[in-house]
Amino acid sequence: MTTKHEQILDYIRQLEVGSKISVRGIAKELQVSEGTAYRAIKDAEAQGLVSTIGRVGTIRIEQKEHEHIEKLTFAEVVKVVEGTVIGGRAGLHKTLNKFVIGAMRLEDMMRYVEDGNLLIVGNRVKAHQYALEAGAAVLITGGFDTTDNAKRLADELELPIISTAYDTFTVATMINRAIYDRLIKKEIMLVEDILIPIEQTHSLRPDQQLSDWHELSRQTGHSRFPVIKENGKICGVVTAKDIIGREATLTIGQVMTHHPITASPKMSVASAAHVMIWEGIELLPVVDENTHLLGIISRQDVLKAMQYIQKQPQVGETFDDLITTPLEEVEEGDRYYVQVEITPQMTNHLGMISTGVLTTLMVNAGDRLLRRYQKGDLVADTLNLYFLKPVQIEQKIRIYPRLFEMGRKFGKVEIDVLHEGKLVAKGMMNAQLIDRK
């Protein structure tokens, strides 16, 4: 039986894109309290089903596929530029494919404006009109308004006109930043990208016998299964370790592991890998916000995904990329180290290397050393710093990682950081290996 919360979410999913919803309207339509309707709408917003825009309200938007996450809807542009919608509200759910800056003569400008574009321009009312006629939305900078005719046309064509107090350069920078951040997110593989969906997942119920586990294990060749109730909610996990040596008359519910560790679809694969290593588990059920089973991931799935990630070109640079890219690897006889010059971006407000940047560099150096000894994916577990001195901007440092201990599933590295031959930092890093099982 579905809850009222789930019923509201299902109702929202069935609405046409562009539909306007409200707490009071949902409460009246589905005969629920306004508090329940409010919580469900907030949940829908978190899931990307709706978007709430100031002075406009909450509208049903199109859920973008993960591979197209670098594109923005006009509703999201309103939020990015802190703008006001002055026309064409019904088109806020649409996605822009390109933005054009109107900084030339009108005739020249219109050669670049196409259907689905966003024209960024100041108080040039003719440009507003022509852009709408060409099928483009308009973003007016400097806080200016437009003509009533343009507003009527925008409403008719369902193409938003947005006004923002920022100047054209600032607006373009803000939109570029938003798209750039999404490009980075696009490269982050999530659990939902690799999960085995519930339709292809084998599971057991808590009231089944141990013989059912033996039969399912024989049929599938697997030994670990999620345990779900009749309503589809996860209630446990059962493995060969739980079954072997137990009486055949017992039920799955009596031997299973209760309250299993689970993952959400939006969890990153790297986070899932860390959980599986730390907890020593081979199978991770993936559930929704109401603990309904959506599918499973295995340690092998995670390993394959992380190997795939490493082979992909990085579209957007993260702070870690910016910090570690200048690292230069050096070998002098049997000594291995990495060296880097401290750039302005690496410093704190005192002009000294930031502690966070230094630890990132040390972990990266330790990771590079371990990969020389052990093939596979490594996840840094801990880094203990027990000596630290400041180093100022534009100085070069050398980071010497030394293998302290190496096991089949872990590695320990002692790391020294030197500046002009003097020790400025010292630490010990532990890393876990994600092995194939």
Coordinates of C-alpha atoms in Angstrom, one line a residue:
M1 CA 0.0 0.0 0.0
T2 CA 1.4 3.4 -1.0
T3 CA 1.7 6.3 1.4
K4 CA 0.1 9.7 0.8
H5 CA 3.5 11.1 0.2
E6 CA 4.1 8.6 -2.6
Q7 CA 0.6 9.2 -4.0
I8 CA 1.4 12.9 -4.3
L9 CA 4.8 12.2 -6.1
D10 CA 3.0 9.9 -8.5
Y11 CA 0.4 12.6 -9.2
I12 CA 3.1 15.2 -9.8
R13 CA 4.9 12.8 -12.2
Q14 CA 1.8 12.5 -14.3
L15 CA 1.3 16.2 -14.7
E16 CA 2.2 17.8 -18.0
V17 CA 5.5 19.7 -18.2
G18 CA 4.9 23.4 -17.5
S19 CA 1.9 22.8 -15.2
K20 CA 1.7 25.0 -12.2
I21 CA 1.1 23.4 -8.8
S22 CA 0.6 24.7 -5.3
V23 CA 0.4 23.3 -1.8
R24 CA -3.2 24.3 -1.4
G25 CA -4.2 22.9 -4.9
I26 CA -2.5 19.5 -4.2
A27 CA -4.0 19.3 -0.7
K28 CA -7.5 19.9 -2.2
E29 CA -7.1 17.6 -5.2
L30 CA -5.8 14.6 -3.3
Q31 CA -7.5 15.3 0.0
V32 CA -4.4 15.5 2.1
S33 CA -3.2 18.0 4.7
E34 CA -1.2 21.1 3.5
G35 CA 1.7 19.9 5.6
T36 CA 1.8 16.6 3.7
A37 CA 1.5 18.4 0.4
Y38 CA 4.3 20.8 1.2
R39 CA 6.7 18.0 2.2
A40 CA 5.9 16.1 -1.0
I41 CA 6.4 19.1 -3.2
K42 CA 9.8 19.8 -1.5
D43 CA 10.8 16.2 -2.2
A44 CA 9.6 16.5 -5.8
E45 CA 11.9 19.6 -6.1
A46 CA 14.8 17.6 -4.8
Q47 CA 14.1 14.9 -7.4
G48 CA 14.0 17.4 -10.2
L49 CA 10.3 17.0 -10.9
V50 CA 9.4 20.6 -10.2
S51 CA 11.1 23.9 -9.8
T52 CA 10.1 26.8 -7.5
I53 CA 10.7 30.3 -8.9
G54 CA 10.2 33.6 -7.1
R55 CA 7.2 35.6 -8.2
V56 CA 6.1 32.7 -10.5
G57 CA 5.5 29.7 -8.3
T58 CA 6.2 26.0 -8.6
I59 CA 6.0 24.4 -12.0
R60 CA 6.4 20.9 -13.3
I61 CA 9.6 20.6 -15.2
E62 CA 11.1 18.0 -17.5
Q63 CA 13.6 15.7 -15.8
K64 CA 16.8 15.9 -17.6
E65 CA 18.7 12.7 -18.3
H66 CA 22.1 12.4 -16.5
E67 CA 24.0 12.6 -19.8
H68 CA 22.4 15.9 -20.6
I69 CA 23.0 17.5 -17.3
E70 CA 25.2 20.2 -18.7
K71 CA 22.2 22.0 -20.2
L72 CA 20.1 24.5 -18.3
T73 CA 16.4 25.2 -18.3
F74 CA 15.3 28.8 -18.4
A75 CA 13.9 28.3 -14.8
E76 CA 17.4 27.4 -13.7
V77 CA 18.8 30.5 -15.5
V78 CA 16.4 32.7 -13.4
K79 CA 17.9 31.2 -10.2
V80 CA 21.5 31.5 -11.4
V81 CA 21.2 35.2 -12.4
E82 CA 18.8 36.1 -9.5
G83 CA 16.4 37.4 -12.1
T84 CA 12.7 38.3 -12.4
V85 CA 10.4 36.8 -15.1
I86 CA 8.5 39.6 -16.8
G87 CA 7.0 37.5 -19.7
G88 CA 6.6 34.0 -21.1
R89 CA 6.3 32.2 -17.8
A90 CA 4.8 29.1 -19.5
G91 CA 8.1 28.4 -21.2
L92 CA 10.4 28.3 -18.1
H93 CA 10.6 24.5 -18.3
K94 CA 12.3 24.6 -21.7
T95 CA 16.0 24.0 -22.1
L96 CA 18.3 26.5 -23.8
N97 CA 20.8 25.1 -26.2
K98 CA 23.0 28.1 -26.5
F99 CA 23.3 31.7 -25.2
V100 CA 24.2 34.7 -27.4
I101 CA 25.5 38.0 -26.2
G102 CA 24.0 41.0 -28.0
A103 CA 26.9 43.3 -28.2
M104 CA 26.8 44.3 -31.9
R105 CA 24.5 46.0 -34.4
L106 CA 21.0 44.6 -34.5
E107 CA 21.3 43.2 -38.1
D108 CA 24.6 41.4 -37.2
M109 CA 23.3 40.2 -33.9
M110 CA 20.2 38.5 -35.4
R111 CA 22.4 36.3 -37.7
Y112 CA 23.5 34.4 -34.6
V113 CA 20.1 34.1 -32.8
E114 CA 18.3 30.8 -33.4
D115 CA 15.4 28.8 -32.1
G116 CA 16.0 27.7 -28.5
N117 CA 18.7 30.3 -27.8
L118 CA 18.9 32.8 -25.0
L119 CA 19.8 36.3 -26.1
I120 CA 21.6 38.3 -23.4
V121 CA 21.2 42.0 -24.1
G122 CA 20.6 45.3 -22.4
N123 CA 17.7 47.8 -22.9
R124 CA 17.5 47.3 -26.7
V125 CA 13.7 46.7 -27.1
K126 CA 13.9 46.0 -30.9
A127 CA 16.4 43.2 -30.2
H128 CA 14.0 41.8 -27.6
Q129 CA 11.2 41.7 -30.2
Y130 CA 13.3 40.2 -33.0
A131 CA 14.8 37.5 -30.7
L132 CA 11.4 36.3 -29.7
E133 CA 10.2 36.2 -33.3
A134 CA 13.3 34.0 -34.0
G135 CA 12.3 31.6 -31.3
A136 CA 14.8 32.7 -28.7
A137 CA 14.2 33.7 -25.0
V138 CA 15.6 37.0 -23.8
L139 CA 17.7 37.9 -20.7
I140 CA 17.7 41.6 -20.1
T141 CA 20.7 42.9 -18.1
G142 CA 21.0 46.1 -16.0
G143 CA 17.6 45.7 -14.5
F144 CA 15.8 47.1 -17.5
D145 CA 12.2 46.4 -18.6
T146 CA 10.8 45.8 -22.1
T147 CA 7.7 46.8 -24.0
D148 CA 4.2 45.5 -23.4
N149 CA 4.2 44.2 -27.0
A150 CA 7.3 42.1 -26.3
K151 CA 5.7 40.7 -23.1
R152 CA 2.5 39.7 -25.0
L153 CA 4.6 38.0 -27.7
A154 CA 6.6 36.2 -25.1
D155 CA 3.4 34.9 -23.4
E156 CA 2.0 33.8 -26.8
L157 CA 5.2 32.0 -27.9
E158 CA 5.9 30.7 -24.3
L159 CA 9.4 32.1 -24.5
P160 CA 10.6 33.7 -21.2
I161 CA 11.8 37.2 -20.8
I162 CA 14.0 37.5 -17.8
S163 CA 15.3 40.7 -16.2
T164 CA 18.4 40.8 -14.0
A165 CA 20.2 43.6 -12.2
Y166 CA 23.6 42.2 -13.2
D167 CA 25.6 43.5 -16.2
T168 CA 26.1 41.4 -19.4
F169 CA 29.7 40.2 -18.6
T170 CA 28.7 39.1 -15.0
V171 CA 25.6 37.3 -16.3
A172 CA 27.6 35.4 -19.0
T173 CA 30.2 34.5 -16.4
M174 CA 27.5 33.2 -14.0
I175 CA 25.8 31.0 -16.6
N176 CA 29.2 29.7 -17.8
R177 CA 30.0 28.8 -14.2
A178 CA 26.7 26.9 -13.8
I179 CA 27.3 25.0 -17.0
Y180 CA 30.9 24.3 -16.1
D181 CA 29.9 22.9 -12.7
R182 CA 27.3 20.6 -14.4
L183 CA 30.0 19.3 -16.8
I184 CA 32.0 18.3 -13.7
K185 CA 28.9 16.6 -12.2
K186 CA 28.4 14.8 -15.5
E187 CA 31.8 13.1 -15.1
I188 CA 30.9 11.9 -11.6
M189 CA 29.5 8.4 -12.0
L190 CA 26.6 7.7 -9.7
V191 CA 25.1 4.5 -8.3
E192 CA 22.1 4.9 -10.5
D193 CA 24.4 4.6 -13.5
I194 CA 25.6 1.1 -12.7
L195 CA 22.9 -0.5 -10.6
I196 CA 21.3 -3.8 -11.6
P197 CA 17.5 -2.8 -11.7
I198 CA 15.0 -4.6 -9.5
E199 CA 13.5 -6.3 -12.6
Q200 CA 16.8 -8.1 -13.0
T201 CA 17.5 -8.5 -9.3
H202 CA 16.9 -11.8 -7.5
S203 CA 15.5 -11.4 -4.0
L204 CA 13.9 -13.4 -1.2
R205 CA 11.1 -12.7 1.3
P206 CA 11.6 -13.0 5.1
D207 CA 8.9 -15.7 5.4
Q208 CA 10.6 -18.1 2.9
Q209 CA 12.6 -21.2 4.0
L210 CA 16.3 -21.7 3.8
S211 CA 15.7 -24.2 1.1
D212 CA 14.5 -21.4 -1.1
W213 CA 17.9 -19.7 -0.7
H214 CA 19.6 -22.9 -1.7
E215 CA 17.4 -23.3 -4.8
L216 CA 17.9 -19.6 -5.8
S217 CA 21.6 -19.9 -5.3
R218 CA 21.8 -23.0 -7.5
Q219 CA 19.8 -21.3 -10.2
T220 CA 21.7 -18.0 -10.3
G221 CA 25.2 -19.0 -9.1
H222 CA 25.0 -16.2 -6.5
S223 CA 25.1 -16.4 -2.7
R224 CA 24.0 -12.9 -1.6
F225 CA 20.4 -11.6 -2.0
P226 CA 18.4 -8.7 -0.7
V227 CA 15.3 -9.6 1.4
I228 CA 12.2 -7.5 0.8
K229 CA 8.7 -7.4 2.2
E230 CA 5.6 -7.7 0.1
N231 CA 5.4 -4.0 -0.3
G232 CA 8.8 -3.9 -1.9
K233 CA 10.7 -2.4 1.0
I234 CA 14.1 -3.7 2.0
C235 CA 14.3 -5.4 5.4
G236 CA 17.5 -7.4 5.2
V237 CA 20.3 -9.1 3.3
V238 CA 21.0 -12.8 3.4
T239 CA 24.4 -14.4 2.4
A240 CA 25.9 -17.9 2.5
K241 CA 27.5 -17.0 5.8
D242 CA 24.0 -16.6 7.3
I243 CA 22.8 -19.9 5.9
I244 CA 25.5 -22.5 6.3
G245 CA 25.1 -24.7 9.3
R246 CA 21.6 -23.4 10.2
E247 CA 18.6 -25.6 10.5
A248 CA 16.5 -26.0 7.4
T249 CA 13.3 -25.3 9.2
L250 CA 14.3 -21.7 9.9
T251 CA 13.0 -18.8 7.8
I252 CA 15.1 -16.3 5.9
G253 CA 13.9 -13.6 8.3
Q254 CA 15.4 -15.5 11.2
V255 CA 18.9 -15.7 9.8
M256 CA 19.2 -12.6 7.6
T257 CA 21.2 -9.4 8.5
H258 CA 18.6 -6.9 9.7
H259 CA 18.8 -3.1 8.9
P260 CA 21.3 -3.6 6.1
I261 CA 23.5 -0.7 4.8
T262 CA 22.0 0.7 1.7
A263 CA 22.8 3.2 -1.0
S264 CA 20.8 5.9 -2.7
P265 CA 20.7 6.3 -6.5
K266 CA 22.4 9.7 -6.3
M267 CA 25.4 8.4 -4.2
S268 CA 28.6 8.6 -6.1
V269 CA 30.3 5.3 -7.1
A270 CA 33.4 6.4 -5.1
S271 CA 31.4 6.8 -1.9
A272 CA 29.7 3.5 -2.4
A273 CA 33.2 1.9 -2.9
H274 CA 34.4 3.4 0.3
V275 CA 31.3 2.1 2.2
M276 CA 31.8 -1.4 0.8
I277 CA 35.4 -1.5 1.7
W278 CA 35.0 0.0 5.2
E279 CA 32.1 -2.3 6.1
G280 CA 33.5 -5.3 4.3
I281 CA 30.4 -6.0 2.3
E282 CA 30.0 -7.4 -1.2
L283 CA 26.4 -6.4 -2.1
L284 CA 24.8 -3.1 -1.6
P285 CA 21.0 -2.7 -2.0
V286 CA 20.0 0.6 -3.7
V287 CA 16.8 2.1 -2.3
D288 CA 14.6 5.2 -2.8
E289 CA 13.7 7.7 -0.1
N290 CA 11.0 5.3 1.2
T291 CA 13.4 2.3 1.4
H292 CA 11.8 0.5 -1.6
L293 CA 14.3 -1.6 -3.4
L294 CA 15.4 -0.2 -6.7
G295 CA 18.2 -2.6 -7.5
I296 CA 21.6 -3.7 -6.2
I297 CA 25.3 -3.1 -6.9
S298 CA 28.1 -5.5 -6.2
R299 CA 31.8 -4.8 -5.4
Q300 CA 32.6 -6.1 -8.9
D301 CA 30.2 -3.5 -10.4
V302 CA 31.9 -0.8 -8.5
L303 CA 35.4 -1.9 -9.5
K304 CA 34.4 -2.0 -13.2
A305 CA 32.9 1.5 -12.9
M306 CA 35.9 3.0 -11.3
Q307 CA 38.2 1.5 -14.0
Y308 CA 35.9 3.0 -16.6
I309 CA 36.0 6.4 -14.9
Q310 CA 39.8 6.5 -15.0
K311 CA 39.8 6.0 -18.8
Q312 CA 37.4 8.9 -19.5
P313 CA 38.6 12.4 -20.4
Q314 CA 37.8 15.0 -17.8
V315 CA 35.5 17.7 -19.3
G316 CA 35.6 20.1 -16.3
E317 CA 38.5 20.6 -14.0
T318 CA 37.9 20.2 -10.3
F319 CA 40.0 21.9 -7.6
D320 CA 41.9 18.6 -7.1
D321 CA 42.7 18.6 -10.8
L322 CA 43.9 22.2 -10.6
I323 CA 46.1 21.4 -7.5
T324 CA 47.6 18.2 -8.7
T325 CA 48.1 18.8 -12.4
P326 CA 51.4 20.8 -11.9
L327 CA 52.9 17.9 -10.0
E328 CA 56.1 16.7 -11.6
E329 CA 57.4 13.2 -10.9
V330 CA 61.1 12.7 -10.5
E331 CA 63.3 9.6 -10.0
E332 CA 66.9 10.0 -8.8
G333 CA 68.4 6.5 -8.5
D334 CA 66.2 4.6 -6.1
R335 CA 64.6 7.7 -4.7
Y336 CA 61.2 8.8 -6.0
Y337 CA 59.5 12.1 -5.3
V338 CA 57.1 14.7 -6.8
Q339 CA 57.7 18.4 -6.8
V340 CA 55.5 21.4 -7.3
E341 CA 55.7 25.2 -7.1
I342 CA 53.2 26.9 -4.7
T343 CA 50.9 29.0 -6.9
P344 CA 48.6 31.8 -5.6
Q345 CA 45.5 29.5 -5.8
M346 CA 47.2 27.1 -3.3
T347 CA 47.7 29.6 -0.6
N348 CA 45.6 30.9 2.4
H349 CA 45.0 34.5 3.3
L350 CA 48.5 34.7 4.8
G351 CA 50.2 33.7 1.5
M352 CA 51.2 30.3 2.9
I353 CA 50.3 27.0 1.4
S354 CA 46.8 25.9 2.6
T355 CA 46.7 22.9 4.9
G356 CA 43.9 21.4 2.7
V357 CA 46.0 21.8 -0.5
L358 CA 49.1 20.3 1.2
T359 CA 47.1 17.2 2.4
T360 CA 45.7 16.8 -1.2
L361 CA 49.2 16.9 -2.6
M362 CA 50.5 14.4 0.0
V363 CA 47.6 12.0 -0.7
N364 CA 48.2 12.3 -4.4
A365 CA 51.9 11.5 -4.0
G366 CA 51.1 8.5 -1.8
D367 CA 48.6 7.3 -4.3
R368 CA 51.0 7.5 -7.2
L369 CA 53.6 5.5 -5.2
L370 CA 51.2 2.7 -4.3
R371 CA 50.1 2.3 -7.9
R372 CA 53.6 1.4 -8.7
Y373 CA 53.3 -1.6 -6.4
Q374 CA 49.7 -2.6 -6.6
K375 CA 47.4 -2.7 -9.6
G376 CA 43.8 -1.8 -9.0
D377 CA 41.8 1.1 -7.5
L378 CA 42.9 2.6 -4.2
V379 CA 40.9 4.6 -1.8
A380 CA 42.8 6.8 0.8
D381 CA 41.5 5.8 4.2
T382 CA 43.4 8.1 6.6
L383 CA 46.2 10.7 6.5
N384 CA 47.8 11.5 9.9
L385 CA 49.8 14.7 9.9
Y386 CA 52.3 14.9 12.8
F387 CA 54.5 17.7 11.7
L388 CA 53.7 20.9 9.8
K389 CA 55.5 24.1 9.0
P390 CA 54.4 27.1 6.8
V391 CA 55.7 27.5 3.3
Q392 CA 55.1 30.7 1.4
I393 CA 53.9 31.4 -2.1
E394 CA 56.1 30.8 -5.2
Q395 CA 58.4 28.3 -3.3
K396 CA 59.1 24.8 -4.6
I397 CA 58.4 21.8 -2.4
R398 CA 59.4 18.1 -2.8
I399 CA 57.1 15.4 -1.6
Y400 CA 58.9 12.1 -0.8
P401 CA 56.5 9.1 -0.4
R402 CA 58.1 6.0 1.1
L403 CA 56.4 2.6 1.2
F404 CA 56.0 1.6 4.9
E405 CA 53.9 -1.5 4.6
M406 CA 52.1 -3.3 1.8
G407 CA 49.4 -6.0 2.1
R408 CA 47.0 -7.7 -0.3
K409 CA 44.2 -5.2 0.5
F410 CA 46.0 -2.2 2.0
G411 CA 49.0 0.0 1.8
K412 CA 50.8 2.4 4.2
V413 CA 52.9 5.2 3.0
E414 CA 55.2 7.5 5.0
I415 CA 55.3 10.9 3.4
D416 CA 57.9 13.7 3.9
V417 CA 57.6 17.2 2.5
L418 CA 60.8 19.2 2.1
H419 CA 61.5 22.8 1.2
E420 CA 65.1 23.7 0.4
G421 CA 66.2 20.4 2.0
K422 CA 64.4 21.0 5.3
L423 CA 61.4 19.0 6.5
V424 CA 58.2 21.1 6.5
A425 CA 55.6 18.3 6.8
K426 CA 55.4 14.7 7.7
G427 CA 52.5 12.2 7.6
M428 CA 51.3 8.6 7.3
M429 CA 48.7 7.6 4.8
N430 CA 46.6 4.4 4.8
A431 CA 44.8 3.3 1.7
Q432 CA 42.5 0.4 1.0
L433 CA 42.5 -1.6 -2.2
I434 CA 39.2 -2.4 -4.0
D435 CA 40.0 -5.9 -5.2
R436 CA 38.0 -8.1 -7.5
K437 CA 36.1 -10.9 -5.8

